């Protein structure tokens, strides 16, 4: 009976204990070196290389997880400082100042805009955003990140608007309805991108909305 390579592979898969009963084959059989094709090594050596490669992959993955954890810890600390800062002011204007200052200095966001509508106690309450844009913002279930799709939204950034290549738009809500917009902008197209996580942006929006609403109606 003639056996081809597929037959041998199938037999070994069906009999996983074969090599354990024939341990001498580990030193007698050779395979090409994974890094030097012209050099032959034993199966045992090849397995060692495979294990080392797997360990390297796991080390890279672990390093990534540690880096992500450290980044999340850093962001959590900044969000905590922002929450504390927003608890101190007693007026809408003071909340506005504390919020913008934290985002610019602690989070290194180059351009920050805060728009509100219907918030009577806000001395900077303006109508720079059209009713159509407000409805679109109210329809957002999560912060929008990416290239500015609607040029009308950029009006809130004033003179910096023409230079912005990416934005994060965070609707501010009270009792489910949007009453404001926290907008973050950058001249870098990759600063705020479509697939980035929005968990912390949502939390910052919740904090800002709660602080502004409390100051306006407290």
C-alpha positions as protocol buffer text, in pm:
chain_id: "A"
residue {
  index: 1
  type: UNK
  ca { x: 0 y: 0 z: 0 }
}
residue {
  index: 2
  type: UNK
  ca { x: 145 y: 333 z: -105 }
}
residue {
  index: 3
  type: UNK
  ca { x: 98 y: 629 z: 126 }
}
residue {
  index: 4
  type: UNK
  ca { x: 134 y: 991 z: 27 }
}
residue {
  index: 5
  type: UNK
  ca { x: 198 y: 1296 z: 246 }
}
residue {
  index: 6
  type: UNK
  ca { x: -173 y: 1351 z: 307 }
}
residue {
  index: 7
  type: UNK
  ca { x: -212 y: 993 z: 427 }
}
residue {
  index: 8
  type: UNK
  ca { x: 76 y: 1034 z: 671 }
}
residue {
  index: 9
  type: UNK
  ca { x: -63 y: 1363 z: 803 }
}
residue {
  index: 10
  type: UNK
  ca { x: -409 y: 1206 z: 842 }
}
residue {
  index: 11
  type: UNK
  ca { x: -265 y: 908 z: 1027 }
}
residue {
  index: 12
  type: UNK
  ca { x: -74 y: 1130 z: 1270 }
}
residue {
  index: 13
  type: UNK
  ca { x: -387 y: 1339 z: 1335 }
}
residue {
  index: 14
  type: UNK
  ca { x: -589 y: 1024 z: 1399 }
}
residue {
  index: 15
  type: UNK
  ca { x: -317 y: 880 z: 1623 }
}
residue {
  index: 16
  type: UNK
  ca { x: -187 y: 1173 z: 1832 }
}
residue {
  index: 17
  type: UNK
  ca { x: -2 y: 937 z: 2069 }
}
residue {
  index: 18
  type: UNK
  ca { x: 209 y: 786 z: 1788 }
}
residue {
  index: 19
  type: UNK
  ca { x: 515 y: 1003 z: 1851 }
}
residue {
  index: 20
  type: UNK
  ca { x: 493 y: 951 z: 2225 }
}
residue {
  index: 21
  type: UNK
  ca { x: 547 y: 579 z: 2159 }
}
residue {
  index: 22
  type: UNK
  ca { x: 828 y: 649 z: 1914 }
}
residue {
  index: 23
  type: UNK
  ca { x: 1026 y: 923 z: 2082 }
}
residue {
  index: 24
  type: UNK
  ca { x: 1341 y: 837 z: 1891 }
}
residue {
  index: 25
  type: UNK
  ca { x: 1186 y: 990 z: 1580 }
}
residue {
  index: 26
  type: UNK
  ca { x: 1219 y: 1337 z: 1730 }
}
residue {
  index: 27
  type: UNK
  ca { x: 1596 y: 1313 z: 1688 }
}
residue {
  index: 28
  type: UNK
  ca { x: 1601 y: 1105 z: 1370 }
}
residue {
  index: 29
  type: UNK
  ca { x: 1360 y: 1308 z: 1159 }
}
residue {
  index: 30
  type: UNK
  ca { x: 1468 y: 1649 z: 1037 }
}
residue {
  index: 31
  type: UNK
  ca { x: 1284 y: 1952 z: 901 }
}
residue {
  index: 32
  type: UNK
  ca { x: 1407 y: 2279 z: 746 }
}
residue {
  index: 33
  type: UNK
  ca { x: 1523 y: 2545 z: 988 }
}
residue {
  index: 34
  type: UNK
  ca { x: 1245 y: 2812 z: 1017 }
}
residue {
  index: 35
  type: UNK
  ca { x: 1497 y: 3094 z: 966 }
}
residue {
  index: 36
  type: UNK
  ca { x: 1769 y: 2924 z: 762 }
}
residue {
  index: 37
  type: UNK
  ca { x: 1605 y: 2717 z: 487 }
}
residue {
  index: 38
  type: UNK
  ca { x: 1919 y: 2528 z: 389 }
}
residue {
  index: 39
  type: UNK
  ca { x: 1984 y: 2396 z: 739 }
}
residue {
  index: 40
  type: UNK
  ca { x: 1808 y: 2085 z: 876 }
}
residue {
  index: 41
  type: UNK
  ca { x: 1712 y: 2050 z: 1241 }
}
residue {
  index: 42
  type: UNK
  ca { x: 1538 y: 1781 z: 1444 }
}
residue {
  index: 43
  type: UNK
  ca { x: 1167 y: 1784 z: 1521 }
}
residue {
  index: 44
  type: UNK
  ca { x: 1252 y: 1859 z: 1883 }
}
residue {
  index: 45
  type: UNK
  ca { x: 1451 y: 2167 z: 1783 }
}
residue {
  index: 46
  type: UNK
  ca { x: 1173 y: 2275 z: 1547 }
}
residue {
  index: 47
  type: UNK
  ca { x: 920 y: 2245 z: 1828 }
}
residue {
  index: 48
  type: UNK
  ca { x: 1146 y: 2456 z: 2049 }
}
residue {
  index: 49
  type: UNK
  ca { x: 1154 y: 2728 z: 1783 }
}
residue {
  index: 50
  type: UNK
  ca { x: 775 y: 2713 z: 1757 }
}
residue {
  index: 51
  type: UNK
  ca { x: 739 y: 2751 z: 2134 }
}
residue {
  index: 52
  type: UNK
  ca { x: 980 y: 3046 z: 2138 }
}
residue {
  index: 53
  type: UNK
  ca { x: 784 y: 3213 z: 1859 }
}
residue {
  index: 54
  type: UNK
  ca { x: 459 y: 3159 z: 2052 }
}
residue {
  index: 55
  type: UNK
  ca { x: 616 y: 3309 z: 2364 }
}
residue {
  index: 56
  type: UNK
  ca { x: 729 y: 3615 z: 2166 }
}
residue {
  index: 57
  type: UNK
  ca { x: 375 y: 3661 z: 2035 }
}
residue {
  index: 58
  type: UNK
  ca { x: 233 y: 3635 z: 2387 }
}
residue {
  index: 59
  type: UNK
  ca { x: 490 y: 3885 z: 2515 }
}
residue {
  index: 60
  type: UNK
  ca { x: 388 y: 4135 z: 2243 }
}
residue {
  index: 61
  type: UNK
  ca { x: 20 y: 4084 z: 2330 }
}
residue {
  index: 62
  type: UNK
  ca { x: 90 y: 4128 z: 2700 }
}
residue {
  index: 63
  type: UNK
  ca { x: 287 y: 4448 z: 2633 }
}
residue {
  index: 64
  type: UNK
  ca { x: -11 y: 4582 z: 2435 }
}
residue {
  index: 65
  type: UNK
  ca { x: -254 y: 4498 z: 2716 }
}
residue {
  index: 66
  type: UNK
  ca { x: -29 y: 4666 z: 2972 }
}
residue {
  index: 67
  type: UNK
  ca { x: -1 y: 4976 z: 2751 }
}
residue {
  index: 68
  type: UNK
  ca { x: -378 y: 4992 z: 2702 }
}
residue {
  index: 69
  type: UNK
  ca { x: -429 y: 4951 z: 3077 }
}
residue {
  index: 70
  type: UNK
  ca { x: -185 y: 5231 z: 3155 }
}
residue {
  index: 71
  type: UNK
  ca { x: -353 y: 5459 z: 2900 }
}
residue {
  index: 72
  type: UNK
  ca { x: -696 y: 5386 z: 3047 }
}
residue {
  index: 73
  type: UNK
  ca { x: -567 y: 5453 z: 3399 }
}
residue {
  index: 74
  type: UNK
  ca { x: -427 y: 5786 z: 3281 }
}
residue {
  index: 75
  type: UNK
  ca { x: -755 y: 5886 z: 3114 }
}
residue {
  index: 76
  type: UNK
  ca { x: -956 y: 5776 z: 3419 }
}
residue {
  index: 77
  type: UNK
  ca { x: -740 y: 5996 z: 3641 }
}
residue {
  index: 78
  type: UNK
  ca { x: -798 y: 6296 z: 3412 }
}
residue {
  index: 79
  type: UNK
  ca { x: -1173 y: 6234 z: 3402 }
}
residue {
  index: 80
  type: UNK
  ca { x: -1174 y: 6217 z: 3781 }
}
residue {
  index: 81
  type: UNK
  ca { x: -991 y: 6549 z: 3805 }
}
residue {
  index: 82
  type: UNK
  ca { x: -1242 y: 6698 z: 3562 }
}
residue {
  index: 83
  type: UNK
  ca { x: -1533 y: 6573 z: 3773 }
}
residue {
  index: 84
  type: UNK
  ca { x: -1383 y: 6731 z: 4085 }
}
residue {
  index: 85
  type: UNK
  ca { x: -1324 y: 7057 z: 3898 }
}
residue {
  index: 86
  type: UNK
  ca { x: -1685 y: 7067 z: 3778 }
}
residue {
  index: 87
  type: UNK
  ca { x: -1816 y: 7022 z: 4132 }
}
residue {
  index: 88
  type: UNK
  ca { x: -1657 y: 7343 z: 4254 }
}
residue {
  index: 89
  type: UNK
  ca { x: -1806 y: 7619 z: 4032 }
}
residue {
  index: 90
  type: UNK
  ca { x: -2135 y: 7777 z: 4132 }
}
residue {
  index: 91
  type: UNK
  ca { x: -2233 y: 7937 z: 3802 }
}
residue {
  index: 92
  type: UNK
  ca { x: -2272 y: 7826 z: 3442 }
}
residue {
  index: 93
  type: UNK
  ca { x: -1994 y: 8060 z: 3337 }
}
residue {
  index: 94
  type: UNK
  ca { x: -1760 y: 7905 z: 3597 }
}
residue {
  index: 95
  type: UNK
  ca { x: -1851 y: 7552 z: 3482 }
}
residue {
  index: 96
  type: UNK
  ca { x: -1783 y: 7654 z: 3123 }
}
residue {
  index: 97
  type: UNK
  ca { x: -1442 y: 7791 z: 3217 }
}
residue {
  index: 98
  type: UNK
  ca { x: -1343 y: 7485 z: 3423 }
}
residue {
  index: 99
  type: UNK
  ca { x: -1455 y: 7245 z: 3148 }
}
residue {
  index: 100
  type: UNK
  ca { x: -1273 y: 7417 z: 2865 }
}
residue {
  index: 101
  type: UNK
  ca { x: -959 y: 7468 z: 3075 }
}
residue {
  index: 102
  type: UNK
  ca { x: -943 y: 7099 z: 3170 }
}
residue {
  index: 103
  type: UNK
  ca { x: -993 y: 6976 z: 2814 }
}
residue {
  index: 104
  type: UNK
  ca { x: -726 y: 7209 z: 2677 }
}
residue {
  index: 105
  type: UNK
  ca { x: -463 y: 7164 z: 2947 }
}
residue {
  index: 106
  type: UNK
  ca { x: -523 y: 6818 z: 3094 }
}
residue {
  index: 107
  type: UNK
  ca { x: -646 y: 6637 z: 2781 }
}
residue {
  index: 108
  type: UNK
  ca { x: -437 y: 6845 z: 2536 }
}
residue {
  index: 109
  type: UNK
  ca { x: -731 y: 6917 z: 2306 }
}
residue {
  index: 110
  type: UNK
  ca { x: -624 y: 7217 z: 2094 }
}
residue {
  index: 111
  type: UNK
  ca { x: -971 y: 7345 z: 2009 }
}
residue {
  index: 112
  type: UNK
  ca { x: -1272 y: 7325 z: 2240 }
}
residue {
  index: 113
  type: UNK
  ca { x: -1614 y: 7477 z: 2180 }
}
residue {
  index: 114
  type: UNK
  ca { x: -1919 y: 7469 z: 2404 }
}
residue {
  index: 115
  type: UNK
  ca { x: -2260 y: 7562 z: 2265 }
}
residue {
  index: 116
  type: UNK
  ca { x: -2587 y: 7567 z: 2458 }
}
residue {
  index: 117
  type: UNK
  ca { x: -2941 y: 7659 z: 2366 }
}
residue {
  index: 118
  type: UNK
  ca { x: -3230 y: 7721 z: 2600 }
}
residue {
  index: 119
  type: UNK
  ca { x: -3000 y: 7740 z: 2901 }
}
residue {
  index: 120
  type: UNK
  ca { x: -3115 y: 8075 z: 3036 }
}
residue {
  index: 121
  type: UNK
  ca { x: -2844 y: 8112 z: 3296 }
}
residue {
  index: 122
  type: UNK
  ca { x: -2564 y: 8080 z: 3040 }
}
residue {
  index: 123
  type: UNK
  ca { x: -2436 y: 8427 z: 2948 }
}
residue {
  index: 124
  type: UNK
  ca { x: -2266 y: 8282 z: 2639 }
}
residue {
  index: 125
  type: UNK
  ca { x: -2580 y: 8105 z: 2519 }
}
residue {
  index: 126
  type: UNK
  ca { x: -2578 y: 8160 z: 2144 }
}
residue {
  index: 127
  type: UNK
  ca { x: -2753 y: 8068 z: 1823 }
}
residue {
  index: 128
  type: UNK
  ca { x: -2450 y: 7982 z: 1610 }
}
residue {
  index: 129
  type: UNK
  ca { x: -2593 y: 7637 z: 1538 }
}
residue {
  index: 130
  type: UNK
  ca { x: -2898 y: 7617 z: 1315 }
}
residue {
  index: 131
  type: UNK
  ca { x: -3214 y: 7438 z: 1418 }
}
residue {
  index: 132
  type: UNK
  ca { x: -3137 y: 7165 z: 1165 }
}
residue {
  index: 133
  type: UNK
  ca { x: -2792 y: 7102 z: 1316 }
}
residue {
  index: 134
  type: UNK
  ca { x: -2944 y: 7093 z: 1664 }
}
residue {
  index: 135
  type: UNK
  ca { x: -3191 y: 6827 z: 1554 }
}
residue {
  index: 136
  type: UNK
  ca { x: -2909 y: 6622 z: 1402 }
}
residue {
  index: 137
  type: UNK
  ca { x: -2713 y: 6647 z: 1726 }
}
residue {
  index: 138
  type: UNK
  ca { x: -3019 y: 6548 z: 1926 }
}
residue {
  index: 139
  type: UNK
  ca { x: -3050 y: 6235 z: 1710 }
}
residue {
  index: 140
  type: UNK
  ca { x: -2695 y: 6119 z: 1793 }
}
residue {
  index: 141
  type: UNK
  ca { x: -2696 y: 5826 z: 2035 }
}
residue {
  index: 142
  type: UNK
  ca { x: -2319 y: 5835 z: 2079 }
}
residue {
  index: 143
  type: UNK
  ca { x: -2051 y: 6102 z: 2029 }
}
residue {
  index: 144
  type: UNK
  ca { x: -1952 y: 6150 z: 1668 }
}
residue {
  index: 145
  type: UNK
  ca { x: -1581 y: 6124 z: 1584 }
}
residue {
  index: 146
  type: UNK
  ca { x: -1419 y: 6182 z: 1248 }
}
residue {
  index: 147
  type: UNK
  ca { x: -1398 y: 6438 z: 971 }
}
residue {
  index: 148
  type: UNK
  ca { x: -1647 y: 6724 z: 1005 }
}
residue {
  index: 149
  type: UNK
  ca { x: -1937 y: 6622 z: 782 }
}
residue {
  index: 150
  type: UNK
  ca { x: -2147 y: 6934 z: 831 }
}
residue {
  index: 151
  type: UNK
  ca { x: -1964 y: 7262 z: 788 }
}
residue {
  index: 152
  type: UNK
  ca { x: -2236 y: 7436 z: 989 }
}
residue {
  index: 153
  type: UNK
  ca { x: -2108 y: 7261 z: 1302 }
}
residue {
  index: 154
  type: UNK
  ca { x: -1763 y: 7414 z: 1253 }
}
residue {
  index: 155
  type: UNK
  ca { x: -1911 y: 7760 z: 1312 }
}
residue {
  index: 156
  type: UNK
  ca { x: -1880 y: 7703 z: 1686 }
}
residue {
  index: 157
  type: UNK
  ca { x: -1498 y: 7693 z: 1650 }
}
residue {
  index: 158
  type: UNK
  ca { x: -1482 y: 8046 z: 1515 }
}
residue {
  index: 159
  type: UNK
  ca { x: -1164 y: 8141 z: 1330 }
}
residue {
  index: 160
  type: UNK
  ca { x: -1008 y: 7796 z: 1386 }
}
residue {
  index: 161
  type: UNK
  ca { x: -1280 y: 7625 z: 1181 }
}
residue {
  index: 162
  type: UNK
  ca { x: -1100 y: 7621 z: 841 }
}
residue {
  index: 163
  type: UNK
  ca { x: -798 y: 7445 z: 992 }
}
residue {
  index: 164
  type: UNK
  ca { x: -982 y: 7153 z: 1155 }
}
residue {
  index: 165
  type: UNK
  ca { x: -952 y: 6807 z: 1003 }
}
residue {
  index: 166
  type: UNK
  ca { x: -1115 y: 6596 z: 1274 }
}
residue {
  index: 167
  type: UNK
  ca { x: -1375 y: 6660 z: 1543 }
}
residue {
  index: 168
  type: UNK
  ca { x: -1552 y: 6492 z: 1831 }
}
residue {
  index: 169
  type: UNK
  ca { x: -1911 y: 6608 z: 1877 }
}
residue {
  index: 170
  type: UNK
  ca { x: -2065 y: 6530 z: 2216 }
}
residue {
  index: 171
  type: UNK
  ca { x: -2433 y: 6619 z: 2265 }
}
residue {
  index: 172
  type: UNK
  ca { x: -2515 y: 6746 z: 2614 }
}
residue {
  index: 173
  type: UNK
  ca { x: -2849 y: 6616 z: 2741 }
}
residue {
  index: 174
  type: UNK
  ca { x: -3095 y: 6693 z: 3014 }
}
residue {
  index: 175
  type: UNK
  ca { x: -3386 y: 6453 z: 3063 }
}
residue {
  index: 176
  type: UNK
  ca { x: -3298 y: 6288 z: 2734 }
}
residue {
  index: 177
  type: UNK
  ca { x: -3308 y: 6600 z: 2519 }
}
residue {
  index: 178
  type: UNK
  ca { x: -2998 y: 6776 z: 2389 }
}
residue {
  index: 179
  type: UNK
  ca { x: -2952 y: 7129 z: 2517 }
}
residue {
  index: 180
  type: UNK
  ca { x: -2591 y: 7178 z: 2415 }
}
residue {
  index: 181
  type: UNK
  ca { x: -2287 y: 7060 z: 2229 }
}
residue {
  index: 182
  type: UNK
  ca { x: -1934 y: 7000 z: 2352 }
}
residue {
  index: 183
  type: UNK
  ca { x: -1715 y: 7003 z: 2041 }
}
residue {
  index: 184
  type: UNK
  ca { x: -1348 y: 6905 z: 2029 }
}
residue {
  index: 185
  type: UNK
  ca { x: -1139 y: 6982 z: 1723 }
}
residue {
  index: 186
  type: UNK
  ca { x: -792 y: 6915 z: 1587 }
}
residue {
  index: 187
  type: UNK
  ca { x: -591 y: 7001 z: 1277 }
}
residue {
  index: 188
  type: UNK
  ca { x: -474 y: 6636 z: 1278 }
}
residue {
  index: 189
  type: UNK
  ca { x: -702 y: 6407 z: 1079 }
}
residue {
  index: 190
  type: UNK
  ca { x: -624 y: 6109 z: 1306 }
}
residue {
  index: 191
  type: UNK
  ca { x: -684 y: 6279 z: 1641 }
}
residue {
  index: 192
  type: UNK
  ca { x: -1055 y: 6194 z: 1634 }
}
residue {
  index: 193
  type: UNK
  ca { x: -1131 y: 5905 z: 1399 }
}
residue {
  index: 194
  type: UNK
  ca { x: -1445 y: 5710 z: 1316 }
}
residue {
  index: 195
  type: UNK
  ca { x: -1356 y: 5383 z: 1491 }
}
residue {
  index: 196
  type: UNK
  ca { x: -1217 y: 5527 z: 1812 }
}
residue {
  index: 197
  type: UNK
  ca { x: -1380 y: 5439 z: 2142 }
}
residue {
  index: 198
  type: UNK
  ca { x: -1628 y: 5692 z: 2277 }
}
residue {
  index: 199
  type: UNK
  ca { x: -1676 y: 5564 z: 2633 }
}
residue {
  index: 200
  type: UNK
  ca { x: -1475 y: 5840 z: 2799 }
}
residue {
  index: 201
  type: UNK
  ca { x: -1613 y: 6105 z: 2564 }
}
residue {
  index: 202
  type: UNK
  ca { x: -1964 y: 6000 z: 2668 }
}
residue {
  index: 203
  type: UNK
  ca { x: -1869 y: 6020 z: 3035 }
}
residue {
  index: 204
  type: UNK
  ca { x: -1718 y: 6364 z: 2991 }
}
residue {
  index: 205
  type: UNK
  ca { x: -2037 y: 6470 z: 2816 }
}
residue {
  index: 206
  type: UNK
  ca { x: -2250 y: 6336 z: 3101 }
}
residue {
  index: 207
  type: UNK
  ca { x: -2038 y: 6522 z: 3356 }
}
residue {
  index: 208
  type: UNK
  ca { x: -2051 y: 6847 z: 3159 }
}
residue {
  index: 209
  type: UNK
  ca { x: -2426 y: 6822 z: 3106 }
}
residue {
  index: 210
  type: UNK
  ca { x: -2495 y: 6750 z: 3473 }
}
residue {
  index: 211
  type: UNK
  ca { x: -2271 y: 7036 z: 3592 }
}
residue {
  index: 212
  type: UNK
  ca { x: -2418 y: 7291 z: 3348 }
}
residue {
  index: 213
  type: UNK
  ca { x: -2775 y: 7186 z: 3417 }
}
residue {
  index: 214
  type: UNK
  ca { x: -2721 y: 7197 z: 3792 }
}
residue {
  index: 215
  type: UNK
  ca { x: -2560 y: 7540 z: 3777 }
}
residue {
  index: 216
  type: UNK
  ca { x: -2838 y: 7675 z: 3556 }
}
residue {
  index: 217
  type: UNK
  ca { x: -3129 y: 7538 z: 3757 }
}
residue {
  index: 218
  type: UNK
  ca { x: -2977 y: 7503 z: 4102 }
}
